[in-house]
Each structure stands twice: as C-alpha cells, then as structure tokens.
PDB file of C-alpha atoms in Angstrom:
ATOM      1  CA  UNK A1355      55.479 -13.819  81.380  1.00  0.00           C
ATOM      2  CA  UNK A1356      56.209 -10.515  79.643  1.00  0.00           C
ATOM      3  CA  UNK A1357      54.018 -10.961  76.552  1.00  0.00           C
ATOM      4  CA  UNK A1358      51.458  -8.157  76.235  1.00  0.00           C
ATOM      5  CA  UNK A1359      47.908  -9.455  76.496  1.00  0.00           C
ATOM      6  CA  UNK A1360      45.614  -8.792  73.577  1.00  0.00           C
ATOM      7  CA  UNK A1361      41.800  -8.935  73.775  1.00  0.00           C
ATOM      8  CA  UNK A1362      41.400 -11.322  70.851  1.00  0.00           C
ATOM      9  CA  UNK A1363      44.413 -13.599  71.433  1.00  0.00           C
ATOM     10  CA  UNK A1364      43.552 -17.169  70.471  1.00  0.00           C
ATOM     11  CA  UNK A1365      45.392 -18.534  73.493  1.00  0.00           C
ATOM     12  CA  UNK A1366      44.338 -15.787  75.896  1.00  0.00           C
ATOM     13  CA  UNK A1367      42.794 -18.082  78.484  1.00  0.00           C
ATOM     14  CA  UNK A1368      46.013 -20.053  78.735  1.00  0.00           C
ATOM     15  CA  UNK A1369      48.003 -16.811  79.082  1.00  0.00           C
ATOM     16  CA  UNK A1370      45.660 -15.386  81.701  1.00  0.00           C
ATOM     17  CA  UNK A1371      45.880 -18.518  83.801  1.00  0.00           C
ATOM     18  CA  UNK A1372      49.615 -17.916  84.140  1.00  0.00           C
ATOM     19  CA  UNK A1373      49.192 -14.299  85.291  1.00  0.00           C
ATOM     20  CA  UNK A1374      49.268 -13.164  88.895  1.00  0.00           C
ATOM     21  CA  UNK A1375      46.339 -11.097  90.173  1.00  0.00           C
ATOM     22  CA  UNK A1376      48.575  -7.999  89.996  1.00  0.00           C
ATOM     23  CA  UNK A1377      49.320  -8.689  86.316  1.00  0.00           C
ATOM     24  CA  UNK A1378      45.633  -9.223  85.602  1.00  0.00           C
ATOM     25  CA  UNK A1379      44.917  -5.787  87.094  1.00  0.00           C
ATOM     26  CA  UNK A1380      47.320  -4.178  84.594  1.00  0.00           C
ATOM     27  CA  UNK A1381      45.675  -5.686  81.478  1.00  0.00           C
ATOM     28  CA  UNK A1382      45.244  -3.133  78.644  1.00  0.00           C
ATOM     29  CA  UNK A1383      41.517  -3.949  78.407  1.00  0.00           C
ATOM     30  CA  UNK A1384      38.823  -4.408  81.035  1.00  0.00           C
ATOM     31  CA  UNK A1385      39.383  -7.701  82.803  1.00  0.00           C
ATOM     32  CA  UNK A1386      37.715  -9.452  85.706  1.00  0.00           C
ATOM     33  CA  UNK A1387      39.097 -12.704  87.098  1.00  0.00           C
ATOM     34  CA  UNK A1388      36.506 -14.710  88.997  1.00  0.00           C
ATOM     35  CA  UNK A1389      36.545 -17.956  90.887  1.00  0.00           C
ATOM     36  CA  UNK A1390      34.542 -20.685  89.188  1.00  0.00           C
ATOM     37  CA  UNK A1391      31.706 -19.740  91.563  1.00  0.00           C
ATOM     38  CA  UNK A1392      31.733 -16.178  90.225  1.00  0.00           C
ATOM     39  CA  UNK A1393      33.485 -14.385  93.088  1.00  0.00           C
ATOM     40  CA  UNK A1394      35.827 -11.563  91.987  1.00  0.00           C
ATOM     41  CA  UNK A1395      39.476 -12.452  92.559  1.00  0.00           C
ATOM     42  CA  UNK A1396      41.129  -9.692  90.501  1.00  0.00           C
ATOM     43  CA  UNK A1397      39.604  -6.525  89.012  1.00  0.00           C
ATOM     44  CA  UNK A1398      41.539  -4.738  86.267  1.00  0.00           C
ATOM     45  CA  UNK A1399      42.340  -1.027  86.311  1.00  0.00           C
ATOM     46  CA  UNK A1400      40.890  -0.610  82.809  1.00  0.00           C
ATOM     47  CA  UNK A1401      37.698  -2.265  84.026  1.00  0.00           C
ATOM     48  CA  UNK A1402      37.499   0.333  86.806  1.00  0.00           C
ATOM     49  CA  UNK A1403      37.847   3.115  84.221  1.00  0.00           C
ATOM     50  CA  UNK A1404      34.984   1.670  82.169  1.00  0.00           C
ATOM     51  CA  UNK A1405      32.567   0.959  85.022  1.00  0.00           C
ATOM     52  CA  UNK A1406      33.584   3.427  87.746  1.00  0.00           C
ATOM     53  CA  UNK A1407      33.784   0.557  90.260  1.00  0.00           C
ATOM     54  CA  UNK A1408      36.972   0.291  92.315  1.00  0.00           C
ATOM     55  CA  UNK A1409      38.999  -2.873  92.832  1.00  0.00           C
ATOM     56  CA  UNK A1410      38.529  -2.528  96.599  1.00  0.00           C
ATOM     57  CA  UNK A1411      34.754  -2.555  96.212  1.00  0.00           C
ATOM     58  CA  UNK A1412      34.704  -5.450  93.731  1.00  0.00           C
ATOM     59  CA  UNK A1413      37.057  -7.965  95.359  1.00  0.00           C
ATOM     60  CA  UNK A1414      35.353 -10.835  97.171  1.00  0.00           C
ATOM     61  CA  UNK A1415      31.896 -10.065  95.776  1.00  0.00           C
ATOM     62  CA  UNK A1416      29.786 -12.160  93.421  1.00  0.00           C
ATOM     63  CA  UNK A1417      30.392 -10.495  90.082  1.00  0.00           C
ATOM     64  CA  UNK A1418      27.057 -10.914  88.340  1.00  0.00           C
ATOM     65  CA  UNK A1419      24.773 -10.278  91.304  1.00  0.00           C
ATOM     66  CA  UNK A1420      26.716  -7.662  93.263  1.00  0.00           C
ATOM     67  CA  UNK A1421      28.984  -5.866  90.785  1.00  0.00           C
ATOM     68  CA  UNK A1422      27.521  -6.179  87.290  1.00  0.00           C
ATOM     69  CA  UNK A1423      23.793  -6.954  87.552  1.00  0.00           C
ATOM     70  CA  UNK A1424      23.455  -5.553  84.027  1.00  0.00           C
ATOM     71  CA  UNK A1425      25.122  -8.755  82.778  1.00  0.00           C
ATOM     72  CA  UNK A1426      23.156 -11.091  85.028  1.00  0.00           C
ATOM     73  CA  UNK A1427      21.037 -12.666  82.301  1.00  0.00           C
ATOM     74  CA  UNK A1428      20.960 -15.592  79.858  1.00  0.00           C
ATOM     75  CA  UNK A1429      23.151 -13.729  77.383  1.00  0.00           C
ATOM     76  CA  UNK A1430      26.106 -13.441  79.772  1.00  0.00           C
ATOM     77  CA  UNK A1431      26.000 -14.825  83.314  1.00  0.00           C
ATOM     78  CA  UNK A1432      24.126 -18.030  82.472  1.00  0.00           C
ATOM     79  CA  UNK A1433      26.761 -18.928  79.888  1.00  0.00           C
ATOM     80  CA  UNK A1434      29.355 -19.438  82.624  1.00  0.00           C
ATOM     81  CA  UNK A1435      27.429 -22.577  83.605  1.00  0.00           C
ATOM     82  CA  UNK A1436      28.888 -24.192  80.474  1.00  0.00           C
ATOM     83  CA  UNK A1437      32.091 -26.165  81.065  1.00  0.00           C
ATOM     84  CA  UNK A1438      33.817 -24.385  78.167  1.00  0.00           C
ATOM     85  CA  UNK A1439      33.247 -20.812  77.078  1.00  0.00           C
ATOM     86  CA  UNK A1440      34.978 -18.527  74.588  1.00  0.00           C
ATOM     87  CA  UNK A1441      32.508 -16.083  73.116  1.00  0.00           C
ATOM     88  CA  UNK A1442      32.674 -12.454  71.961  1.00  0.00           C
ATOM     89  CA  UNK A1443      29.616 -10.210  71.767  1.00  0.00           C
ATOM     90  CA  UNK A1444      28.604  -6.550  71.712  1.00  0.00           C
ATOM     91  CA  UNK A1445      26.973  -5.311  74.877  1.00  0.00           C
ATOM     92  CA  UNK A1446      26.210  -2.250  77.001  1.00  0.00           C
ATOM     93  CA  UNK A1447      27.568  -1.540  80.467  1.00  0.00           C
ATOM     94  CA  UNK A1448      26.613   1.413  82.642  1.00  0.00           C
ATOM     95  CA  UNK A1449      29.070   4.015  83.913  1.00  0.00           C
ATOM     96  CA  UNK A1450      27.095   5.398  86.863  1.00  0.00           C
ATOM     97  CA  UNK A1451      23.942   5.909  84.800  1.00  0.00           C
ATOM     98  CA  UNK A1452      25.366   6.405  81.322  1.00  0.00           C
ATOM     99  CA  UNK A1453      25.285   3.593  78.751  1.00  0.00           C
ATOM    100  CA  UNK A1454      28.731   2.520  77.506  1.00  0.00           C
ATOM    101  CA  UNK A1455      29.019   0.356  74.380  1.00  0.00           C
ATOM    102  CA  UNK A1456      31.549  -2.405  74.728  1.00  0.00           C
ATOM    103  CA  UNK A1457      32.751  -5.650  73.179  1.00  0.00           C
ATOM    104  CA  UNK A1458      32.774  -8.532  75.658  1.00  0.00           C
ATOM    105  CA  UNK A1459      34.692 -11.786  75.662  1.00  0.00           C
ATOM    106  CA  UNK A1460      33.658 -14.558  78.047  1.00  0.00           C
ATOM    107  CA  UNK A1461      36.294 -17.155  78.875  1.00  0.00           C
ATOM    108  CA  UNK A1462      36.589 -20.353  80.842  1.00  0.00           C
ATOM    109  CA  UNK A1463      37.541 -23.984  80.255  1.00  0.00           C
ATOM    110  CA  UNK A1464      37.103 -27.221  82.201  1.00  0.00           C
ATOM    111  CA  UNK A1465      40.773 -27.023  83.141  1.00  0.00           C
ATOM    112  CA  UNK A1466      40.991 -23.315  84.042  1.00  0.00           C
ATOM    113  CA  UNK A1467      41.264 -22.370  87.705  1.00  0.00           C
ATOM    114  CA  UNK A1468      39.334 -19.161  87.035  1.00  0.00           C
ATOM    115  CA  UNK A1469      36.733 -17.735  84.681  1.00  0.00           C
ATOM    116  CA  UNK A1470      37.184 -14.356  82.972  1.00  0.00           C
ATOM    117  CA  UNK A1471      35.042 -11.435  81.835  1.00  0.00           C
ATOM    118  CA  UNK A1472      36.797  -9.178  79.323  1.00  0.00           C
ATOM    119  CA  UNK A1473      35.672  -5.732  78.188  1.00  0.00           C
ATOM    120  CA  UNK A1474      36.958  -3.746  75.233  1.00  0.00           C
ATOM    121  CA  UNK A1475      35.641  -0.279  74.440  1.00  0.00           C
ATOM    122  CA  UNK A1476      37.608   0.013  71.207  1.00  0.00           C
ATOM    123  CA  UNK A1477      36.595  -3.014  69.170  1.00  0.00           C
ATOM    124  CA  UNK A1478      32.816  -2.818  68.968  1.00  0.00           C
ATOM    125  CA  UNK A1479      31.623  -4.622  65.850  1.00  0.00           C
TER     126      UNK A1479
ATOM    127  CA  UNK B1265      23.229  24.293 100.839  1.00  0.00           C
ATOM    128  CA  UNK B1266      24.230  23.528  97.259  1.00  0.00           C
ATOM    129  CA  UNK B1267      26.811  20.966  98.478  1.00  0.00           C
ATOM    130  CA  UNK B1268      24.151  19.320 100.598  1.00  0.00           C
ATOM    131  CA  UNK B1269      21.836  18.989  97.638  1.00  0.00           C
ATOM    132  CA  UNK B1270      24.656  17.457  95.593  1.00  0.00           C
ATOM    133  CA  UNK B1271      25.489  15.031  98.407  1.00  0.00           C
ATOM    134  CA  UNK B1272      21.857  14.022  98.649  1.00  0.00           C
ATOM    135  CA  UNK B1273      21.766  13.415  94.895  1.00  0.00           C
ATOM    136  CA  UNK B1274      24.881  11.232  95.135  1.00  0.00           C
ATOM    137  CA  UNK B1275      23.211   9.216  97.878  1.00  0.00           C
ATOM    138  CA  UNK B1276      20.327   8.562  95.492  1.00  0.00           C
ATOM    139  CA  UNK B1277      22.603   6.859  92.964  1.00  0.00           C
ATOM    140  CA  UNK B1278      22.740   3.455  94.722  1.00  0.00           C
ATOM    141  CA  UNK B1279      18.930   3.428  94.769  1.00  0.00           C
ATOM    142  CA  UNK B1280      18.881   3.901  91.015  1.00  0.00           C
ATOM    143  CA  UNK B1281      21.767   1.482  90.502  1.00  0.00           C
ATOM    144  CA  UNK B1282      20.284  -1.341  92.602  1.00  0.00           C
ATOM    145  CA  UNK B1283      16.630  -0.884  91.762  1.00  0.00           C
ATOM    146  CA  UNK B1284      14.903  -4.159  90.851  1.00  0.00           C
ATOM    147  CA  UNK B1285      12.848  -2.145  88.380  1.00  0.00           C
ATOM    148  CA  UNK B1286      14.402  -1.229  85.038  1.00  0.00           C
ATOM    149  CA  UNK B1287      14.524   2.546  84.555  1.00  0.00           C
ATOM    150  CA  UNK B1288      15.631   4.674  81.646  1.00  0.00           C
ATOM    151  CA  UNK B1289      15.468   8.274  80.474  1.00  0.00           C
ATOM    152  CA  UNK B1290      15.251   8.565  76.714  1.00  0.00           C
ATOM    153  CA  UNK B1291      14.639  11.394  74.261  1.00  0.00           C
ATOM    154  CA  UNK B1292      11.442  11.712  72.205  1.00  0.00           C
ATOM    155  CA  UNK B1293      12.891   9.382  69.539  1.00  0.00           C
ATOM    156  CA  UNK B1294      13.784   6.792  72.174  1.00  0.00           C
ATOM    157  CA  UNK B1295      17.565   7.267  72.260  1.00  0.00           C
ATOM    158  CA  UNK B1296      18.902   6.346  75.688  1.00  0.00           C
ATOM    159  CA  UNK B1297      20.441   9.068  77.860  1.00  0.00           C
ATOM    160  CA  UNK B1298      20.472   7.296  81.207  1.00  0.00           C
ATOM    161  CA  UNK B1299      19.579   3.814  82.360  1.00  0.00           C
ATOM    162  CA  UNK B1300      20.180   1.557  85.314  1.00  0.00           C
ATOM    163  CA  UNK B1301      21.784  -1.921  85.305  1.00  0.00           C
ATOM    164  CA  UNK B1302      18.405  -3.675  85.522  1.00  0.00           C
ATOM    165  CA  UNK B1303      17.350  -1.938  82.314  1.00  0.00           C
ATOM    166  CA  UNK B1304      20.482  -3.222  80.560  1.00  0.00           C
ATOM    167  CA  UNK B1305      19.923  -6.726  81.952  1.00  0.00           C
ATOM    168  CA  UNK B1306      16.361  -6.889  80.582  1.00  0.00           C
ATOM    169  CA  UNK B1307      16.895  -4.899  77.399  1.00  0.00           C
ATOM    170  CA  UNK B1308      20.001  -6.558  75.928  1.00  0.00           C
ATOM    171  CA  UNK B1309      18.445  -9.968  75.171  1.00  0.00           C
ATOM    172  CA  UNK B1310      15.679  -8.091  73.312  1.00  0.00           C
ATOM    173  CA  UNK B1311      18.265  -5.998  71.455  1.00  0.00           C
ATOM    174  CA  UNK B1312      20.160  -9.148  70.431  1.00  0.00           C
ATOM    175  CA  UNK B1313      16.954 -10.889  69.314  1.00  0.00           C
ATOM    176  CA  UNK B1314      16.011  -7.931  67.095  1.00  0.00           C
ATOM    177  CA  UNK B1315      19.568  -7.359  65.820  1.00  0.00           C
ATOM    178  CA  UNK B1316      19.550  -3.721  66.969  1.00  0.00           C
ATOM    179  CA  UNK B1317      22.442  -1.619  68.275  1.00  0.00           C
ATOM    180  CA  UNK B1318      21.052  -0.976  71.751  1.00  0.00           C
ATOM    181  CA  UNK B1319      20.989   2.834  71.440  1.00  0.00           C
ATOM    182  CA  UNK B1320      17.232   3.150  71.266  1.00  0.00           C
ATOM    183  CA  UNK B1321      14.912   1.708  73.898  1.00  0.00           C
ATOM    184  CA  UNK B1322      11.678   2.704  72.151  1.00  0.00           C
ATOM    185  CA  UNK B1323      12.762   0.907  68.959  1.00  0.00           C
ATOM    186  CA  UNK B1324      13.612  -2.140  71.059  1.00  0.00           C
ATOM    187  CA  UNK B1325      10.252  -2.208  72.855  1.00  0.00           C
ATOM    188  CA  UNK B1326       8.337  -1.395  69.673  1.00  0.00           C
ATOM    189  CA  UNK B1327      10.090  -4.299  67.920  1.00  0.00           C
ATOM    190  CA  UNK B1328       8.096  -6.599  70.212  1.00  0.00           C
ATOM    191  CA  UNK B1329       5.148  -4.363  71.020  1.00  0.00           C
ATOM    192  CA  UNK B1330       4.167  -2.107  68.095  1.00  0.00           C
ATOM    193  CA  UNK B1331       1.337  -0.614  70.198  1.00  0.00           C
ATOM    194  CA  UNK B1332       3.934   1.004  72.492  1.00  0.00           C
ATOM    195  CA  UNK B1333       5.454   2.965  69.610  1.00  0.00           C
ATOM    196  CA  UNK B1334       1.988   4.028  68.452  1.00  0.00           C
ATOM    197  CA  UNK B1335       0.998   5.163  71.963  1.00  0.00           C
ATOM    198  CA  UNK B1336       4.110   7.353  72.227  1.00  0.00           C
ATOM    199  CA  UNK B1337       3.688   8.824  68.736  1.00  0.00           C
ATOM    200  CA  UNK B1338      -0.010   9.552  69.277  1.00  0.00           C
ATOM    201  CA  UNK B1339       0.498  11.214  72.679  1.00  0.00           C
ATOM    202  CA  UNK B1340       0.322  14.953  72.007  1.00  0.00           C
ATOM    203  CA  UNK B1341       0.425  16.739  75.438  1.00  0.00           C
ATOM    204  CA  UNK B1342       3.743  18.266  76.623  1.00  0.00           C
ATOM    205  CA  UNK B1343       3.867  15.832  79.528  1.00  0.00           C
ATOM    206  CA  UNK B1344       1.852  13.077  81.152  1.00  0.00           C
ATOM    207  CA  UNK B1345       1.483   9.322  81.571  1.00  0.00           C
ATOM    208  CA  UNK B1346       1.415   7.498  78.242  1.00  0.00           C
ATOM    209  CA  UNK B1347       1.396   3.895  79.487  1.00  0.00           C
ATOM    210  CA  UNK B1348       0.894   3.040  83.147  1.00  0.00           C
ATOM    211  CA  UNK B1349       1.874  -0.400  84.444  1.00  0.00           C
ATOM    212  CA  UNK B1350       0.459  -2.213  81.433  1.00  0.00           C
ATOM    213  CA  UNK B1351       1.164  -5.954  81.251  1.00  0.00           C
ATOM    214  CA  UNK B1352       2.853  -7.284  78.116  1.00  0.00           C
ATOM    215  CA  UNK B1353       4.094 -10.679  76.962  1.00  0.00           C
ATOM    216  CA  UNK B1354       7.319 -10.909  74.993  1.00  0.00           C
ATOM    217  CA  UNK B1355       8.721 -13.950  73.171  1.00  0.00           C
ATOM    218  CA  UNK B1356      12.372 -13.968  72.191  1.00  0.00           C
ATOM    219  CA  UNK B1357      15.090 -16.380  71.120  1.00  0.00           C
ATOM    220  CA  UNK B1358      18.306 -16.631  73.132  1.00  0.00           C
ATOM    221  CA  UNK B1359      20.841 -19.083  71.712  1.00  0.00           C
ATOM    222  CA  UNK B1360      18.133 -20.993  69.819  1.00  0.00           C
ATOM    223  CA  UNK B1361      15.909 -21.256  72.910  1.00  0.00           C
ATOM    224  CA  UNK B1362      12.487 -19.609  72.814  1.00  0.00           C
ATOM    225  CA  UNK B1363      11.912 -17.597  76.001  1.00  0.00           C
ATOM    226  CA  UNK B1364       8.597 -16.081  77.050  1.00  0.00           C
ATOM    227  CA  UNK B1365       8.668 -13.250  79.591  1.00  0.00           C
ATOM    228  CA  UNK B1366       5.878 -11.158  81.068  1.00  0.00           C
ATOM    229  CA  UNK B1367       6.539  -7.484  81.623  1.00  0.00           C
ATOM    230  CA  UNK B1368       4.918  -4.510  83.248  1.00  0.00           C
ATOM    231  CA  UNK B1369       5.651  -1.281  81.381  1.00  0.00           C
ATOM    232  CA  UNK B1370       5.255   2.394  82.258  1.00  0.00           C
ATOM    233  CA  UNK B1371       6.101   5.270  79.910  1.00  0.00           C
ATOM    234  CA  UNK B1372       5.825   8.859  81.110  1.00  0.00           C
ATOM    235  CA  UNK B1373       6.514  11.984  79.073  1.00  0.00           C
ATOM    236  CA  UNK B1374       8.208  14.553  81.290  1.00  0.00           C
ATOM    237  CA  UNK B1375       8.949  17.190  78.635  1.00  0.00           C
ATOM    238  CA  UNK B1376       8.652  17.630  74.878  1.00  0.00           C
ATOM    239  CA  UNK B1377      11.933  15.751  74.383  1.00  0.00           C
ATOM    240  CA  UNK B1378      12.181  13.451  77.371  1.00  0.00           C
ATOM    241  CA  UNK B1379      10.500  10.202  78.369  1.00  0.00           C
ATOM    242  CA  UNK B1380      10.913   8.068  81.473  1.00  0.00           C
ATOM    243  CA  UNK B1381      10.499   4.337  80.892  1.00  0.00           C
ATOM    244  CA  UNK B1382      10.064   1.827  83.722  1.00  0.00           C
ATOM    245  CA  UNK B1383       9.734  -1.890  83.113  1.00  0.00           C
ATOM    246  CA  UNK B1384       9.764  -4.955  85.220  1.00  0.00           C
ATOM    247  CA  UNK B1385      10.007  -8.664  84.426  1.00  0.00           C
ATOM    248  CA  UNK B1386       7.088 -10.231  86.308  1.00  0.00           C
ATOM    249  CA  UNK B1387       7.524 -13.770  84.986  1.00  0.00           C
ATOM    250  CA  UNK B1388       9.015 -15.312  88.134  1.00  0.00           C
ATOM    251  CA  UNK B1389       6.578 -13.477  90.400  1.00  0.00           C
ATOM    252  CA  UNK B1390       3.598 -14.685  88.354  1.00  0.00           C
ATOM    253  CA  UNK B1391       4.921 -18.244  88.415  1.00  0.00           C
ATOM    254  CA  UNK B1392       5.095 -18.066  92.235  1.00  0.00           C
ATOM    255  CA  UNK B1393       1.599 -16.588  92.439  1.00  0.00           C
ATOM    256  CA  UNK B1394       0.258 -19.405  90.236  1.00  0.00           C
ATOM    257  CA  UNK B1395       1.943 -21.976  92.469  1.00  0.00           C
ATOM    258  CA  UNK B1396       0.342 -20.380  95.526  1.00  0.00           C
ATOM    259  CA  UNK B1397      -3.075 -20.526  93.855  1.00  0.00           C
ATOM    260  CA  UNK B1398      -2.564 -24.180  92.964  1.00  0.00           C
ATOM    261  CA  UNK B1399      -1.669 -25.015  96.578  1.00  0.00           C
ATOM    262  CA  UNK B1400      -4.635 -23.222  98.119  1.00  0.00           C
TER     263      UNK B1400
END
C-alpha cells in the first residue's frame, strides 16, 4: 500500500479503507477517519496543521459535536446520515479564531468500515 | 504581569470556541477577521444559498435581511449598538429543501472600522416554547 493518496482520487475511499490509522495520519491533505457513529479513530497531521487541534485531543471524541462544531450542520454533518456519500464543497474552518478557506470532501459507502472527512487548503474552487 | 494577562487571554479562547452563540469581528465593510465555530456553522448554509465566497458576513446577512445592511450604513457614530437582539426569520434552500430558521441578531460598532456581530439560531428553542404553551 505505497501509492500516494490524492485528494480527488476516484477510488480514494477504497484506498483509505486499506490504510492503517498511522498511514491515515500521514496523508498529504487534512484527513479525519471516523467510526460510522462519528467518533474520531485517526486524525491526520495535516488536519492538525489546518485546525490547530492535536491528534491526542481529537481521538475518541465525536467529530462534529466535540471537535468541529463549525461543520455540525445540514451542509456537512447531516450528510453522513446517507448510506453513500462522495461530495466535494468549499467551506470555512477556524484556526483558533481565524477563518481558513478549504475544500472539503465527504466520503463513506454502505460497505466502508469508516467514514472520512477530507480537507484541502490548496484546491479551493 | 504581562504573562499573566496573556495566560488569562488564552484561557478565554475555549469560551469563544465553544460558545453556543455565533460571534464574529468584521471590518466596516463586513469582511471577517475573527469568528467562532458556531458562526461558521450558522453562516455557511446562508453563504451556499446566496452563492457567496464566505469572506463577508455583512453581505451574507444583508442577502437575506436588507434592513441589516441599511442599519449599518446609516449608523454614523464612531461606536455604539446598531442592532440589539432583534428577531429575524430567514428562509434558505439546502440540497433542494426549504429551511426556515429564526435568528436573534446583535451588531455593535466598536470603532470606525470594526463591528462585532452576534447571532443565535432560536428555532429549536421557540419550537420547545410553543410545545410548552400547547401543553399548559
């Protein structure tokens, strides 16, 4: 599993499902792996750089209520109730109190063990 | 003493970060300088509905409530309360679903080029209050 992950890979969900938590943490873009209930299982280093939140703080917490309340709305969090999800959109996250423009990709499938929240600072439409 | 003040300020950050009220500091044109997660949570569906970039909170609010933009433009003093806990109703589309939310909005001018904006989604609270009234 040496292929470099790319934010817009067509088969990214399939690739991510084969990654260990340690590999997920090394992704070249912001990446959060959650259980299907929304609990953080792996928190990428790039994600920490974007949000200022450490892996140690994030692990084991409900992502949308405890870590990223800014995404806890119908545009983002509610979409994970769908059985299948692969959507990209422009959004804003906060680094401490500063707004940070990002491109998000939301991923899950009926067969995936996890659901994923991806953040890219470089490819804002 | 200076370190203490800085430490105290750092301790204030979680309050700002976890506040259930949306808060933002914007310049006189409405461009966002600071905002908390609640502000992003409430603002982004409005931004998406209007097709804006999300840089400007006043433009976003004015897109739904033109009177807010007029109140800010017409306010001439250097500082003071422009709008204080005024109730507003906003209708927006999210993924082809029409959503109606009720907001309370406060806008305060703190200098010639700085506004504080506080807003709160009261929809769920009002629904609960109505239920209570129906039961009693």
